[in-house]
Short mmCIF file of C-alpha atoms in Angstrom, two decimals:
data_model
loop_
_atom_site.label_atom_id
_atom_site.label_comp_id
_atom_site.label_asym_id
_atom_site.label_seq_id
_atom_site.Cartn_x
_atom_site.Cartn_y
_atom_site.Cartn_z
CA UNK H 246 33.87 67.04 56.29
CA UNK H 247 34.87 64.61 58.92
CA UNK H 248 38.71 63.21 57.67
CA UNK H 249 39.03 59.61 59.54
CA UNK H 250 41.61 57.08 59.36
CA UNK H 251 41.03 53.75 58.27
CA UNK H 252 40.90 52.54 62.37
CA UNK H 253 38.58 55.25 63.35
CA UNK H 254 36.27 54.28 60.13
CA UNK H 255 36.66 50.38 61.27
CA UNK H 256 36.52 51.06 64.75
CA UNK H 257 32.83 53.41 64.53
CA UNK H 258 31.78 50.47 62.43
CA UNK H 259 31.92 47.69 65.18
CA UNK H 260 30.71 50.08 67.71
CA UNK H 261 27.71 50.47 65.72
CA UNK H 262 26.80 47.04 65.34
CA UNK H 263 27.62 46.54 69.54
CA UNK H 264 30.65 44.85 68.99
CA UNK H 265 32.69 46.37 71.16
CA UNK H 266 33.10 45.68 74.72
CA UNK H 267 31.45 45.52 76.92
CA UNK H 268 28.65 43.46 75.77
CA UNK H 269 25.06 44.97 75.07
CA UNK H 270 22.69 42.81 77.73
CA UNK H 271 19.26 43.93 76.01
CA UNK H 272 18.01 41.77 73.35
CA UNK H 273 15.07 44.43 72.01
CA UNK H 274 17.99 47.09 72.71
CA UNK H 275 20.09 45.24 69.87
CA UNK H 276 17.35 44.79 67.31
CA UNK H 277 16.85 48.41 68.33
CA UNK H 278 20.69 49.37 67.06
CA UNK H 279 20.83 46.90 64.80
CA UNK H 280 17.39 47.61 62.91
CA UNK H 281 16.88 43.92 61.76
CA UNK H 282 17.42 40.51 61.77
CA UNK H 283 17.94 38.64 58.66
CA UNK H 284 15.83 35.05 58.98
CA UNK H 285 17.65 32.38 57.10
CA UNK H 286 16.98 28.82 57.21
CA UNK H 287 20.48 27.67 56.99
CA UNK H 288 21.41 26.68 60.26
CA UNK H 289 25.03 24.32 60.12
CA UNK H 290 26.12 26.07 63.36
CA UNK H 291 22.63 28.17 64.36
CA UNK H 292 19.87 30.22 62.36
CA UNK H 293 21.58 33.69 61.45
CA UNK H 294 19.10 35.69 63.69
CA UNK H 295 20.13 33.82 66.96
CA UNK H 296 23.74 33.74 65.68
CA UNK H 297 24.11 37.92 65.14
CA UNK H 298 22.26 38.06 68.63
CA UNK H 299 24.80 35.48 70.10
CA UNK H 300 27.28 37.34 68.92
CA UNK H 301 26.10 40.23 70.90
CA UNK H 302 25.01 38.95 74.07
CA UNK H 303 26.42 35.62 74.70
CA UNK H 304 25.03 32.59 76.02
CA UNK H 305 22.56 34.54 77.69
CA UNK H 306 20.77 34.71 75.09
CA UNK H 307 17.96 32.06 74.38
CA UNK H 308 15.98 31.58 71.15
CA UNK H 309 12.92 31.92 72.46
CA UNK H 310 13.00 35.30 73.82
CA UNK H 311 13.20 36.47 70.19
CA UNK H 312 10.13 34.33 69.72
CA UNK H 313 8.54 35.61 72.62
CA UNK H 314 8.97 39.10 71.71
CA UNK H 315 7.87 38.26 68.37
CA UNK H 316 4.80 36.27 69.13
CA UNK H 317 3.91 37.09 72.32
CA UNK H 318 5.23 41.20 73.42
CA UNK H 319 4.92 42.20 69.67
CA UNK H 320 7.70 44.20 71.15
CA UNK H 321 9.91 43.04 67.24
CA UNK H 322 7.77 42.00 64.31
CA UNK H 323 8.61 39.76 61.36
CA UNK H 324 8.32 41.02 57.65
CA UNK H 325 9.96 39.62 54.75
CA UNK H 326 12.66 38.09 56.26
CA UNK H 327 13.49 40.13 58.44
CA UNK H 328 12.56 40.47 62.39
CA UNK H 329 12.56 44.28 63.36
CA UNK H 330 11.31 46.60 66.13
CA UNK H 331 7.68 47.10 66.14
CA UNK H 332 8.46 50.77 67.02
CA UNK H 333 9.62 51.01 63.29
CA UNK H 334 6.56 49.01 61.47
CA UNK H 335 5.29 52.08 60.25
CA UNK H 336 8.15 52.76 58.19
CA UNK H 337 7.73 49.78 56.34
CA UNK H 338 3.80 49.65 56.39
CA UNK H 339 4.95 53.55 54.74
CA UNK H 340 3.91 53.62 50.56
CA UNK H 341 2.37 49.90 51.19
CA UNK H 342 -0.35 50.37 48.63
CA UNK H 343 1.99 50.90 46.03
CA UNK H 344 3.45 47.21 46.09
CA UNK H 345 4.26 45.32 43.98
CA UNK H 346 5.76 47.65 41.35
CA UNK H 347 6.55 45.02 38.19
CA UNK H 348 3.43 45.07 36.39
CA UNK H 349 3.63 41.29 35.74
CA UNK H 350 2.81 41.14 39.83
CA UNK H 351 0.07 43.92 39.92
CA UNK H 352 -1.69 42.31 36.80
CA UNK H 353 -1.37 38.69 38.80
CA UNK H 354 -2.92 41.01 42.09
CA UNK H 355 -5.46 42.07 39.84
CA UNK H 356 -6.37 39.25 38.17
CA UNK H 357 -6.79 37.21 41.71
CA UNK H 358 -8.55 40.15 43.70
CA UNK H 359 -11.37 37.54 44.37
CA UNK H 360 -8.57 35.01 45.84
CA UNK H 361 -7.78 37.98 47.73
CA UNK H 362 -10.57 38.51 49.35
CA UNK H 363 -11.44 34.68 50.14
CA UNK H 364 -7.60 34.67 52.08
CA UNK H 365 -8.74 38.28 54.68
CA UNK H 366 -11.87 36.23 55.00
CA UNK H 367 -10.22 33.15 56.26
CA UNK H 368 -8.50 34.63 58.25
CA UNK H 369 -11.09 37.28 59.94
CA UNK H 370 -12.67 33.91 60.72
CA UNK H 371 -10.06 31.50 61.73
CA UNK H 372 -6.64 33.09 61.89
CA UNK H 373 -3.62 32.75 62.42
CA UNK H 374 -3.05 29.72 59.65
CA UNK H 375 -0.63 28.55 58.45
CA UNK H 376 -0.66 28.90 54.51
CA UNK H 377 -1.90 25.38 54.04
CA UNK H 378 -4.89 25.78 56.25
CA UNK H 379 -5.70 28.60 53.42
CA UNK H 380 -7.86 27.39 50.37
CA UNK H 381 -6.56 27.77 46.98
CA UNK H 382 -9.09 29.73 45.19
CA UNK H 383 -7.30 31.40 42.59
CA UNK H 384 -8.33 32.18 39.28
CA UNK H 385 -4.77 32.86 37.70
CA UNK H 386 -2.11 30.43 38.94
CA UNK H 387 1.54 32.21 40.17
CA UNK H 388 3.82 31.03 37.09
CA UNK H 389 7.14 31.10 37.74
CA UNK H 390 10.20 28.46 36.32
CA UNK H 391 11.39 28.85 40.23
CA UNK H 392 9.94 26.93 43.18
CA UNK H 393 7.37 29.58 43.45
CA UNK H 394 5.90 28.27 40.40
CA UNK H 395 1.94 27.18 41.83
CA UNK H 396 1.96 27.62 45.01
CA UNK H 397 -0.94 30.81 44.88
CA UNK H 398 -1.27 30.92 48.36
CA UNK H 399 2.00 31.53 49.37
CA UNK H 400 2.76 34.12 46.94
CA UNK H 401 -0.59 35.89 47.54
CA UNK H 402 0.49 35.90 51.13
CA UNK H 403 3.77 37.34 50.64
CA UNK H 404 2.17 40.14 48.34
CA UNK H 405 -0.63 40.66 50.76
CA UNK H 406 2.29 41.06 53.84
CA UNK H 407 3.75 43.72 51.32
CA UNK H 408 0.70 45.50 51.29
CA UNK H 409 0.03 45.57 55.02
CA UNK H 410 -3.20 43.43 54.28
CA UNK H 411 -1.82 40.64 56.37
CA UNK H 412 0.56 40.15 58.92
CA UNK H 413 2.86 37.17 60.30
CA UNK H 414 1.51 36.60 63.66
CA UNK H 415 4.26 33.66 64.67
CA UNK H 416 5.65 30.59 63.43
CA UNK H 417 5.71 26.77 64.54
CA UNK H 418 9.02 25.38 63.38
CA UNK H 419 9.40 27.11 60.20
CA UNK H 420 6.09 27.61 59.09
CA UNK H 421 4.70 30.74 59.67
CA UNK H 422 1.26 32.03 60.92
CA UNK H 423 -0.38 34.61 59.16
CA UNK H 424 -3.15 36.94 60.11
CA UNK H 425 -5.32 40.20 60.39
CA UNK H 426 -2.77 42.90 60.91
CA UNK H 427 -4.86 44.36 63.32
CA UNK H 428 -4.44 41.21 65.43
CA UNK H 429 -0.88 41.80 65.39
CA UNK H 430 0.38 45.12 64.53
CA UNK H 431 -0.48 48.11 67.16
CA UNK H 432 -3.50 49.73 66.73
CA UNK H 433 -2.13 53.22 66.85
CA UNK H 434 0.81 52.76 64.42
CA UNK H 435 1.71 55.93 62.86
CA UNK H 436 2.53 55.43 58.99
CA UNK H 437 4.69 58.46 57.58
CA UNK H 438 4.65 59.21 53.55
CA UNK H 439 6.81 57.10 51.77
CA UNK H 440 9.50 60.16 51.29
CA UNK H 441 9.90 60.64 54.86
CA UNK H 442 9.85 57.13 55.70
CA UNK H 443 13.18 56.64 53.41
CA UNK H 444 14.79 59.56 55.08
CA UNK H 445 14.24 57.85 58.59
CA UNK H 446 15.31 54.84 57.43
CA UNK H 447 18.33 55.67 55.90
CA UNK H 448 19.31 57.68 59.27
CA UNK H 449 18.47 54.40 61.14
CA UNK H 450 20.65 52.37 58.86
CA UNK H 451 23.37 54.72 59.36
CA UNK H 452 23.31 54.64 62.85
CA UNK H 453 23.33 50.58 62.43
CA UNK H 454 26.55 50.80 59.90
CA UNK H 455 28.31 53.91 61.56
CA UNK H 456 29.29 54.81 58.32
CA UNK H 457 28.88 53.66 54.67
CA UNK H 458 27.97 55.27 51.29
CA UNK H 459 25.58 57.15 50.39
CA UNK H 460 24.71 55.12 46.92
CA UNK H 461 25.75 51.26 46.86
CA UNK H 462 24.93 48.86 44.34
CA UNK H 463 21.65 46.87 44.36
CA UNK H 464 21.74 44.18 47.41
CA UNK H 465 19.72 41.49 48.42
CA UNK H 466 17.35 41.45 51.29
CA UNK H 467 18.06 45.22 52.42
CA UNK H 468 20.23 48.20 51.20
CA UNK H 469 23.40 49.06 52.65
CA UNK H 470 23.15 52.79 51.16
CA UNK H 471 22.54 55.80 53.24
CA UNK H 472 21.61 58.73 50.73
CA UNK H 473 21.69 62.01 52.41
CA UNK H 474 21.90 60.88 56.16
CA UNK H 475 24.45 61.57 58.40
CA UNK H 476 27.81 63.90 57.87
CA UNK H 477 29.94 63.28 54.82
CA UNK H 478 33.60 61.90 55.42
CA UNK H 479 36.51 61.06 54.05
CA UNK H 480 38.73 57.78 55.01
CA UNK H 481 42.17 57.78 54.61
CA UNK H 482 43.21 55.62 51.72
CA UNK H 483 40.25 54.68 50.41
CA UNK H 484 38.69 56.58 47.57
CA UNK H 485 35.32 58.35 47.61
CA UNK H 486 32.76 60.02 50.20
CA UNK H 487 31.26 58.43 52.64
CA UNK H 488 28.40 59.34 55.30
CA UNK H 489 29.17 58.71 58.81
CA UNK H 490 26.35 58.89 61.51
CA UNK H 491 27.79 61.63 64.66
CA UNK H 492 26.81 60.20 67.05
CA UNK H 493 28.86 56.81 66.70
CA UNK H 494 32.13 59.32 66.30
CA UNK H 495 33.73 59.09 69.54
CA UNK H 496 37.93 58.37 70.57
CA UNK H 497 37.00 55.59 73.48
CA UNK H 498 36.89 52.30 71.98
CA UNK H 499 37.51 48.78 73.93
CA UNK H 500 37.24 45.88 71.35
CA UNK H 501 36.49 42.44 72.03
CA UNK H 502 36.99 38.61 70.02
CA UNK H 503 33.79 37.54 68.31
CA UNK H 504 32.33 34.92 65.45
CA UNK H 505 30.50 36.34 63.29
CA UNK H 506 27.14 35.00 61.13
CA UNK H 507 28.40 35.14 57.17
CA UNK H 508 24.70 37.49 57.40
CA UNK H 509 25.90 39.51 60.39
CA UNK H 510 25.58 43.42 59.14
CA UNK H 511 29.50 44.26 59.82
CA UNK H 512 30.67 41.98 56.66
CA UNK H 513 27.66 42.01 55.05
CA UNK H 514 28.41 44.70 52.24
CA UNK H 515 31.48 43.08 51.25
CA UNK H 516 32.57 45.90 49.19
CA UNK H 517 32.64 47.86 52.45
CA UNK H 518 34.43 45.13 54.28
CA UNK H 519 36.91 44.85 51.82
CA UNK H 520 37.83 49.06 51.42
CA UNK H 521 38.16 48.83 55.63
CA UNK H 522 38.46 46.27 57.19
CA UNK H 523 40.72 44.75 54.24
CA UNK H 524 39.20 41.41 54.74
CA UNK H 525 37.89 39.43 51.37
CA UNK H 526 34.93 37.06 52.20
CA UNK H 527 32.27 35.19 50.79
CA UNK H 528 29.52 32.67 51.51
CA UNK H 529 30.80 29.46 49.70
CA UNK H 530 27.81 27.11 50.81
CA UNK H 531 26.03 27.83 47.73
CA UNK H 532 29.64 26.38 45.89
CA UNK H 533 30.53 22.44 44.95
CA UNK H 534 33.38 21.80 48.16
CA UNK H 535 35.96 21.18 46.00
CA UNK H 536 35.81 24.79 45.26
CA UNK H 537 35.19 26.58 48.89
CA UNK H 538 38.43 28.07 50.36
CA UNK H 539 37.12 28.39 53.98
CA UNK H 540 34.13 26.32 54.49
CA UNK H 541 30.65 25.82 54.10
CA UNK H 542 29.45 28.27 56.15
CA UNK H 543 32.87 30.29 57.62
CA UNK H 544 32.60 32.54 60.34
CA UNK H 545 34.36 35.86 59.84
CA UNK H 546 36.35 36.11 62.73
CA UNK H 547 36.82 39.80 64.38
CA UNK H 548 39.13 40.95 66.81
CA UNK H 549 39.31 44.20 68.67
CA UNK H 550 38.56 46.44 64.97
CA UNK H 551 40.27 43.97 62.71
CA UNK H 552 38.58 40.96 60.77
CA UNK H 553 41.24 38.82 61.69
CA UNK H 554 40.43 35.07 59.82
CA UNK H 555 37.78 32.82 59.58
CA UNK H 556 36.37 29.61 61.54
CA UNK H 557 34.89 26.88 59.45
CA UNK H 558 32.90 25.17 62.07
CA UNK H 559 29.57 22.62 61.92
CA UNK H 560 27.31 21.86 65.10
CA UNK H 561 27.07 17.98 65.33
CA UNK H 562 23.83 17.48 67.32
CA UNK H 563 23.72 13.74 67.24
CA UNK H 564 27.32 13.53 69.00
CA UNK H 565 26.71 16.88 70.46
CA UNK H 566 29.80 18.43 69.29
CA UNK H 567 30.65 21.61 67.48
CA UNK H 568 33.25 20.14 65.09
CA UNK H 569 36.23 22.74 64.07
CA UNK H 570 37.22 21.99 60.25
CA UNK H 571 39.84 24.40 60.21
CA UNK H 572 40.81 28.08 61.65
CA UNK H 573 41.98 30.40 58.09
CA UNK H 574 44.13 33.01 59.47
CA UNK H 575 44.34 36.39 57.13
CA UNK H 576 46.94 37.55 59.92
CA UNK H 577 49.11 35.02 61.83
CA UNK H 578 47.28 34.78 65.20
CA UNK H 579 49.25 36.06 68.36
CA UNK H 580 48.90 33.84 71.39
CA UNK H 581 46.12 36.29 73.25
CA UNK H 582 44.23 36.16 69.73
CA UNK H 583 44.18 32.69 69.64
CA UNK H 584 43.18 32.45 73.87
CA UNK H 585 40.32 34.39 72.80
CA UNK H 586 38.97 32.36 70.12
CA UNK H 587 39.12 29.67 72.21
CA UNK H 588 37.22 31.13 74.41
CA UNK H 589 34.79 31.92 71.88
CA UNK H 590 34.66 28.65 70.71
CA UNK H 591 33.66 27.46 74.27
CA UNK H 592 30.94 29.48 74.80
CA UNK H 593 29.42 29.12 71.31
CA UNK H 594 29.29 25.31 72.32
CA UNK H 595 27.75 26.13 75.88
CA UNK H 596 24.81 27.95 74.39
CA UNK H 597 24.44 25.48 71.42
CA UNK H 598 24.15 23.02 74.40
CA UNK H 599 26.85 20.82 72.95
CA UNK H 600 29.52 19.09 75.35
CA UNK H 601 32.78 19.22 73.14
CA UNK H 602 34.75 20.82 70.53
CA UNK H 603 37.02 18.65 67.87
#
């Protein structure tokens, strides 16, 4: 039983996630670590995915490498949501056949197996398409009181990507290209059972967090639990038993100033955030503005182990400035915190391409 304090527990968390100093310099190297990037089409400052990878690299980073090794090195490959290395498709092409599990879904499936078939031979013939290049031939429409409500081909696609019956080959703005997965995905991928595929992908999440728990509550997108990975630990003053991954246990640590995506991994369990880092945050864009405390879309603010504030900030494109609402301090900034923010700040702009902060 490992016994950490709260700064060792903090401190293997932002090593984890490669925010520590110095900076990684690999983007394929941080997907790698990270295991995913969460797509989001909110983009007030940048998309999330370029934002978590900014936050890594720096302005060295450009866009369309990830797009390149998307669409062109299938060296990272896009499935729901999420952009991941194509070393780990198998793990989530693992127990495929099973999807979906509601029975509302699988009796839609069923029900539409003849729209299924007319979609692989579309594409056989002319892929990749983009889903309104795809005839709507189905027999049961998608009902739904959402905006999913109708539109067959989209959901059929999404089930189909699910399945490992189709893959997303690219995209052209936001719309994305769909195809044969054998057009896309290696041909010699390796697909485990569904057990083992869990177990490796709760020790790869592990290795991404550093440490967490090993059951979590239900979250969106992808889980932040660990189950039986790792080494169980104990952090002083917080109750319960965590899992921490060995080999992010170490006593050298040299922390850095960084913005943060509201989707980047380190805040995103917020229940986590809260019991070590001590830092309460959530995304308020979804909330009228007379009832945000920090901002549409506020950046947690980290430096060295601590999440220190958070920067409510907006790219103007048209003026080409990043305007600076406000700066919330949860600790009252010392002059070298507030020199490095700054200096943040300036190099967010200089990769956003922008020519002045207000």
């Amino acid at each position: 039983m490992h016994e950490l304090t709260k700064t060792q527990a903090r401190r293997i968390a932002v090593r984890a996630q490669l925010l520590d100093a110095p900076r990684p310099t690999d983007l394929i190297a941080v997907v790698q670590q990270l295991t995913m990037l969460q797509i989001d089409p909110t983009a007030a400052i940048a998309p999330s995915a370029d934002l978590v990878v900014w936050s890594r690299l720096g302005s060295s980073y450009r866009p369309d490498d990830l797009k390149q090794a998307v669409e062109e090195d299938s060296t990272l490959f896009e499935l729901d949501a999420m952009v991941r290395p194509m070393s780990d498709v198998g793990l989530h092409l693992a127990g495929a056949a099973d999807f979906p599990s509601y029975e509302r879904s699988r009796v839609w499936l069923r029900d539409n197996d003849r729209f299924r078939r007319d979609i692989l031979k579309v594409l056989k013939r002319s892929g990749p398409l983009g889903s309104r290049d795809i005839p709507d031939t189905c027999v049961v429409p998608w009902a739904s009181s959402g905006w999913t409500n109708n539109r067959n081909v989209t959901q059929m696609l999404e089930f189909l990507a699910m399945r490992g019956e189709v893959a997303i080959a690219g995209r052209v703005g936001r719309e994305r290209l769909w195809d044969l997965p054998e057009r896309v995905y290696p041909a010699d991928v390796a697909i485990p059972s569904a057990e083992e595929a869990e177990r490796r992908k709760n020790e790869r999440r592990l290795a991404s967090l550093g440490i967490a728990r090993q059951k979590t509550r239900a979250m969106p997108m992808e889980p932040t639990h660990v189950g039986e990975a790792g080494e169980p630990a104990v952090v002083e003053g917080v109750k319960g038993e965590w899992r921490v991954d060995p080999g992010s246990i170490g006593d050298g640590f040299e922390g850095r100033t960084a913005l943060l995506s509201p989707f980047d991994r380190l805040v995103h369990d917020r229940v986590r955030t809260l019991e070590l880092f001590d830092f309460e945050y959530t995304l308020e864009m979804y909330k009228p503005a007379a009832k945000r405390r920090w901002g549409y879309f506020a950046l947690p603010i980290l430096h060295d182990d601590r999440l220190v504030g958070k920067l409510d900030a907006a790219a103007d494109r048209k003026a080409s400035v990043l305007r600076v609402n406000s700066i919330h301090e949860d600790v009252r900034f010392t002059r070298a915190m507030t020199k490095a923010v700054q200096a943040e700040l300036e190099d967010l702009a200089s990769w956003l391409g922008l020519s002045a902060i207000e």
